[in-house]
Amino acid sequence: MREMIPLKGAAVSAKLKKEVQDSLTLLQGKDTPKLAIVRVGEKPDDMAYERGAIKKMQNFGLEAESYPFPETISNEDFKREFRRINENPEITGILLLLPLPDQISQKEIETMIDPAKDMDGISPMNQAKIFSGDLSGYAPCTAEAVIEVLKGYEIPIEGKRVTIVGRSMVVGKPLAMLLLKENATVTICHTRTKDLPSECRRAGILVAAAGRAKMLGAESVGEGAVVIDVGINVDAEGKLCGDVDYEAIRNTAAMATPVPGGVGTVTTAVLAKHLVRAALAKETI
């Protein structure tokens, strides 16, 4: 029986690290690129991601600093503090952990963020650039990480039928645009798609990004498909898992990303890549 190949993120992350460090040589004598991570509240997921991002930036030779705010901060107070971070010339890029609490107008903040410092593609300008195929925009890091995994393992994208389960502006929609740029044939599905398993089985590359633990099993994976699992959930036993039942697809999929150890590892490496890109762009202005 054919053995399913795990698409581990560490190898792709190592490749991106080399790219980042090669780019850093162009900034010799300049300030080290600095990331500001803006967090409101103390959600465990946000804090875990923040710790991982800071560690990755330092590991790549970059700087990162956390800017935490209380869960109860008012809209006006947060806007004032965010403006200060946004306008700080010492900060190269900003990662804003979303969603924000209900009392804060997230749309206002997304509009406020300097597109040149918007490392996770949340500003209307960067979103418009991604949807128009303008490569000068920053895509959301997770969406771009999917492309990096496919390219890192030399999995052909052009002409492939790709099905994405999930339609968020964080992954599903921008990823569809990035895949179209690579000449894939893209279908976007979601939790209300009729006969979801049969739609998924048609895919040569299946991307799961719906945010539901183990919602896709063997019945959703075509023979020999490549499965990219973007989901990060906690199962009934309290263990991290993806949107795909990894064990259940072993005899069907040709390759699949594990959770943890897959796309998430690459997402923070893409963040580092964006930060250096922002620093280089600043130098050429």
Coordinates of N, CA and C in Angstrom, one line a residue, residues 67-196:
Y67 N 2.6 44.5 21.9 CA 1.9 45.7 22.4 C 0.5 45.2 22.8
P68 N 0.4 44.7 24.1 CA -0.8 44.2 24.6 C -1.7 45.3 25.2
F69 N -3.0 45.2 25.0 CA -4.0 46.1 25.6 C -5.1 45.3 26.3
P70 N -5.7 45.9 27.3 CA -6.7 45.2 28.1 C -8.0 45.0 27.2
E71 N -8.7 43.9 27.5 CA -9.9 43.5 26.7 C -10.9 44.6 26.8
T72 N -10.9 45.4 27.8 CA -12.0 46.4 28.0 C -11.6 47.8 27.5
I73 N -10.5 47.9 26.8 CA -10.1 49.2 26.2 C -11.2 49.8 25.3
S74 N -11.4 51.1 25.4 CA -12.5 51.7 24.6 C -12.0 51.9 23.2
N75 N -13.0 52.1 22.3 CA -12.7 52.2 20.8 C -11.8 53.4 20.6
E76 N -12.1 54.6 21.3 CA -11.3 55.8 21.1 C -9.9 55.6 21.6
D77 N -9.8 55.0 22.8 CA -8.5 54.8 23.4 C -7.6 53.9 22.5
F78 N -8.2 52.8 22.0 CA -7.5 51.9 21.2 C -7.0 52.6 19.9
K79 N -7.9 53.3 19.3 CA -7.6 54.0 18.1 C -6.4 55.0 18.3
R80 N -6.4 55.7 19.4 CA -5.3 56.6 19.7 C -4.0 55.8 19.9
E81 N -4.0 54.7 20.6 CA -2.8 53.9 20.8 C -2.3 53.2 19.5
F82 N -3.3 52.8 18.7 CA -2.9 52.1 17.5 C -2.3 53.1 16.5
R83 N -2.8 54.4 16.5 CA -2.3 55.4 15.6 C -0.8 55.7 16.0
R84 N -0.5 55.7 17.3 CA 0.8 55.9 17.8 C 1.8 54.8 17.2
I85 N 1.3 53.6 17.3 CA 2.1 52.4 16.8 C 2.3 52.6 15.3
N86 N 1.2 52.8 14.6 CA 1.1 52.9 13.1 C 2.1 54.0 12.6
E87 N 2.2 55.1 13.4 CA 3.0 56.2 12.9 C 4.5 56.2 13.4
N88 N 4.8 55.2 14.2 CA 6.2 55.1 14.8 C 7.2 54.7 13.7
P89 N 8.1 55.6 13.3 CA 9.0 55.3 12.3 C 10.0 54.1 12.6
E90 N 10.1 53.7 13.8 CA 11.0 52.6 14.2 C 10.3 51.3 14.0
I91 N 9.0 51.3 13.7 CA 8.3 50.0 13.5 C 8.2 49.8 12.0
T92 N 8.7 48.7 11.5 CA 8.7 48.3 10.1 C 7.3 47.7 9.7
G93 N 6.8 46.9 10.5 CA 5.5 46.2 10.2 C 4.7 45.9 11.4
I94 N 3.4 45.7 11.2 CA 2.4 45.5 12.2 C 1.6 44.2 12.0
L95 N 1.5 43.4 13.0 CA 0.6 42.3 13.0 C -0.5 42.5 14.1
L96 N -1.7 42.7 13.6 CA -2.8 43.0 14.5 C -3.6 41.6 14.7
L97 N -3.6 41.2 15.9 CA -4.3 39.9 16.2 C -5.8 40.1 16.2
L98 N -6.5 39.4 15.3 CA -8.0 39.5 15.1 C -8.7 38.2 15.6
P99 N -10.0 38.3 15.9 CA -10.8 39.5 15.9 C -10.6 40.4 17.1
L100 N -11.0 41.6 17.0 CA -11.0 42.6 18.1 C -12.3 42.5 18.9
P101 N -12.2 42.9 20.2 CA -13.5 42.9 21.0 C -14.6 43.7 20.4
D102 N -15.8 43.4 20.7 CA -17.0 44.1 20.1 C -17.0 45.6 20.2
Q103 N -16.5 46.1 21.3 CA -16.5 47.6 21.4 C -15.6 48.4 20.5
I104 N -14.7 47.7 19.9 CA -13.7 48.3 19.0 C -14.2 48.1 17.5
S105 N -14.2 49.2 16.8 CA -14.6 49.1 15.3 C -13.4 48.5 14.5
Q106 N -13.5 47.2 14.3 CA -12.4 46.6 13.5 C -12.2 47.2 12.1
K107 N -13.3 47.5 11.5 CA -13.3 48.1 10.1 C -12.5 49.4 10.1
E108 N -12.7 50.2 11.2 CA -11.9 51.5 11.3 C -10.4 51.2 11.4
I109 N -10.1 50.3 12.2 CA -8.7 49.9 12.4 C -8.0 49.4 11.1
E110 N -8.8 48.5 10.4 CA -8.3 48.0 9.2 C -8.0 49.1 8.2
T111 N -8.9 50.1 8.2 CA -8.7 51.2 7.3 C -7.5 52.1 7.7
M112 N -7.3 52.2 9.0 CA -6.3 53.1 9.5 C -4.9 52.5 9.3
I113 N -4.7 51.2 9.3 CA -3.3 50.6 9.2 C -2.6 51.0 7.9
D114 N -1.4 51.4 8.1 CA -0.6 51.8 6.9 C -0.4 50.6 6.0
P115 N -0.8 50.6 4.8 CA -0.7 49.4 3.9 C 0.7 48.9 3.8
A116 N 1.7 49.8 3.9 CA 3.1 49.5 3.8 C 3.6 48.7 5.1
K117 N 2.8 48.8 6.2 CA 3.2 48.2 7.4 C 2.3 47.0 7.7
D118 N 1.3 46.8 6.8 CA 0.2 45.8 7.1 C 0.7 44.4 6.7
M119 N 1.3 43.7 7.6 CA 2.0 42.4 7.3 C 1.1 41.2 7.1
D120 N -0.2 41.4 7.5 CA -1.1 40.2 7.3 C -2.3 40.5 6.4
G121 N -2.1 41.6 5.5 CA -3.0 41.8 4.4 C -4.5 42.1 4.9
I122 N -4.6 43.0 5.9 CA -6.0 43.3 6.4 C -6.5 44.6 5.9
S123 N -5.6 45.5 5.4 CA -6.1 46.8 4.9 C -6.8 46.7 3.6
P124 N -7.8 47.5 3.4 CA -8.6 47.5 2.1 C -7.7 47.6 0.9
M125 N -6.6 48.4 1.0 CA -5.7 48.6 -0.2 C -5.0 47.3 -0.5
N126 N -4.5 46.6 0.5 CA -3.8 45.3 0.3 C -4.8 44.2 -0.2
Q127 N -6.0 44.2 0.3 CA -7.0 43.3 -0.2 C -7.3 43.5 -1.6
A128 N -7.5 44.8 -2.0 CA -7.8 45.1 -3.4 C -6.6 44.7 -4.3
K129 N -5.4 44.9 -3.8 CA -4.2 44.5 -4.7 C -4.2 43.0 -4.9
I130 N -4.5 42.2 -3.9 CA -4.5 40.8 -4.0 C -5.6 40.3 -5.0
F131 N -6.8 41.0 -4.9 CA -7.9 40.6 -5.8 C -7.7 41.1 -7.2
S132 N -6.8 42.1 -7.4 CA -6.6 42.6 -8.8 C -5.3 42.0 -9.4
G133 N -4.6 41.1 -8.6 CA -3.4 40.5 -9.1 C -2.2 41.3 -9.0
D134 N -2.2 42.4 -8.2 CA -1.1 43.3 -8.0 C -0.1 42.7 -7.0
L135 N 1.0 42.3 -7.4 CA 2.0 41.6 -6.5 C 2.6 42.5 -5.5
S136 N 2.4 43.8 -5.5 CA 3.0 44.7 -4.5 C 2.2 44.7 -3.2
G137 N 1.0 44.1 -3.2 CA 0.2 44.0 -2.0 C 0.7 42.8 -1.1
Y138 N 0.4 42.9 0.2 CA 0.7 41.9 1.1 C -0.6 41.0 1.3
A139 N -0.4 39.7 1.0 CA -1.5 38.8 1.2 C -1.5 38.3 2.7
P140 N -2.7 37.8 3.2 CA -2.7 37.3 4.5 C -1.6 36.1 4.6
C141 N -0.9 36.1 5.7 CA 0.2 35.2 5.8 C -0.2 33.7 5.6
T142 N -1.3 33.3 6.2 CA -1.7 31.9 6.1 C -2.1 31.5 4.7
A143 N -2.7 32.4 3.9 CA -3.0 32.1 2.5 C -1.8 31.9 1.7
E144 N -0.8 32.8 1.9 CA 0.5 32.7 1.2 C 1.3 31.5 1.6
A145 N 1.1 31.1 2.9 CA 1.8 29.9 3.4 C 1.4 28.7 2.7
V146 N 0.1 28.6 2.3 CA -0.4 27.4 1.5 C 0.4 27.4 0.2
I147 N 0.6 28.5 -0.5 CA 1.3 28.5 -1.8 C 2.8 28.1 -1.5
E148 N 3.4 28.6 -0.5 CA 4.8 28.3 -0.1 C 4.9 26.8 0.1
V149 N 4.0 26.2 0.8 CA 4.1 24.7 1.0 C 4.0 23.9 -0.3
L150 N 3.1 24.3 -1.2 CA 3.0 23.6 -2.5 C 4.2 23.8 -3.3
K151 N 4.7 25.0 -3.4 CA 6.0 25.3 -4.1 C 7.2 24.7 -3.5
G152 N 7.2 24.7 -2.1 CA 8.3 24.1 -1.4 C 8.5 22.6 -1.7
Y153 N 7.4 21.9 -1.8 CA 7.4 20.5 -2.1 C 7.3 20.2 -3.6
E154 N 7.4 21.3 -4.4 CA 7.4 21.1 -5.9 C 6.1 20.4 -6.4
I155 N 5.0 20.8 -5.8 CA 3.7 20.2 -6.2 C 3.2 21.2 -7.3
P156 N 2.9 20.7 -8.5 CA 2.4 21.6 -9.6 C 1.1 22.1 -9.2
I157 N 0.9 23.4 -9.5 CA -0.4 24.1 -9.3 C -1.1 24.4 -10.6
E158 N -0.3 24.8 -11.6 CA -0.9 25.2 -12.9 C -1.8 24.0 -13.5
G159 N -3.0 24.4 -13.8 CA -3.9 23.5 -14.4 C -4.6 22.5 -13.5
K160 N -4.2 22.6 -12.2 CA -4.8 21.6 -11.2 C -6.2 22.1 -10.8
R161 N -7.0 21.2 -10.5 CA -8.3 21.5 -9.8 C -8.1 21.6 -8.3
V162 N -8.3 22.8 -7.8 CA -8.1 23.0 -6.4 C -9.4 23.4 -5.7
T163 N -9.8 22.7 -4.7 CA -11.0 23.0 -3.9 C -10.6 23.5 -2.6
I164 N -11.1 24.7 -2.2 CA -10.9 25.3 -0.9 C -12.2 25.2 -0.1
V165 N -12.1 24.7 1.1 CA -13.3 24.6 2.0 C -13.1 25.7 3.0
G166 N -13.9 26.8 2.8 CA -13.7 28.0 3.7 C -13.7 29.2 2.8
R167 N -14.4 30.3 3.2 CA -14.6 31.5 2.4 C -14.2 32.8 3.1
S168 N -13.4 32.7 4.1 CA -13.0 33.9 4.9 C -12.1 34.8 4.1
M169 N -12.0 36.0 4.6 CA -11.0 36.9 4.0 C -9.6 36.7 4.5
V170 N -9.5 35.8 5.5 CA -8.2 35.5 6.1 C -7.5 34.4 5.2
V171 N -8.3 33.4 4.8 CA -7.7 32.3 4.0 C -8.4 32.1 2.7
G172 N -9.6 31.7 2.7 CA -10.4 31.2 1.5 C -10.3 32.1 0.3
K173 N -10.8 33.3 0.5 CA -11.0 34.2 -0.7 C -9.6 34.7 -1.2
P174 N -8.7 35.2 -0.3 CA -7.4 35.6 -0.9 C -6.6 34.4 -1.4
L175 N -6.7 33.2 -0.8 CA -6.0 32.1 -1.4 C -6.5 31.7 -2.8
A176 N -7.8 31.8 -3.0 CA -8.4 31.6 -4.3 C -7.7 32.5 -5.3
M177 N -7.5 33.8 -5.0 CA -6.9 34.7 -5.9 C -5.4 34.3 -6.2
L178 N -4.7 33.9 -5.1 CA -3.3 33.5 -5.3 C -3.2 32.3 -6.1
L179 N -4.1 31.4 -6.0 CA -4.1 30.1 -6.8 C -4.5 30.4 -8.3
L180 N -5.4 31.3 -8.5 CA -5.7 31.7 -9.9 C -4.5 32.4 -10.5
K181 N -3.8 33.1 -9.8 CA -2.5 33.7 -10.3 C -1.5 32.7 -10.8
E182 N -1.6 31.5 -10.1 CA -0.7 30.3 -10.5 C -1.4 29.5 -11.5
N183 N -2.5 29.9 -12.1 CA -3.3 29.2 -13.2 C -3.9 27.9 -12.7
A184 N -4.3 27.9 -11.5 CA -5.1 26.7 -11.0 C -6.6 26.9 -11.4
T185 N -7.4 25.9 -11.4 CA -8.8 26.0 -11.5 C -9.4 25.8 -10.1
V186 N -10.1 26.9 -9.6 CA -10.4 27.0 -8.2 C -11.9 26.9 -8.0
T187 N -12.3 26.1 -7.0 CA -13.6 26.0 -6.5 C -13.6 26.3 -5.0
I188 N -14.5 27.3 -4.6 CA -14.6 27.6 -3.1 C -15.9 26.9 -2.6
C189 N -15.7 26.1 -1.6 CA -16.8 25.5 -0.9 C -16.9 26.0 0.6
H190 N -18.0 25.6 1.3 CA -18.1 26.1 2.6 C -19.1 25.1 3.4
T191 N -19.4 25.4 4.6 CA -20.2 24.5 5.4 C -21.6 24.3 4.9
R192 N -22.1 25.2 4.0 CA -23.4 25.1 3.5 C -23.4 24.5 2.0
T193 N -22.3 24.1 1.5 CA -22.2 23.5 0.2 C -23.0 22.2 0.2
K194 N -23.8 22.0 -0.8 CA -24.5 20.7 -0.9 C -23.6 19.6 -1.4
D195 N -23.7 18.5 -0.7 CA -22.8 17.3 -1.0 C -21.4 17.7 -1.0
L196 N -20.9 18.3 0.1 CA -19.5 18.7 0.2 C -18.5 17.6 -0.1

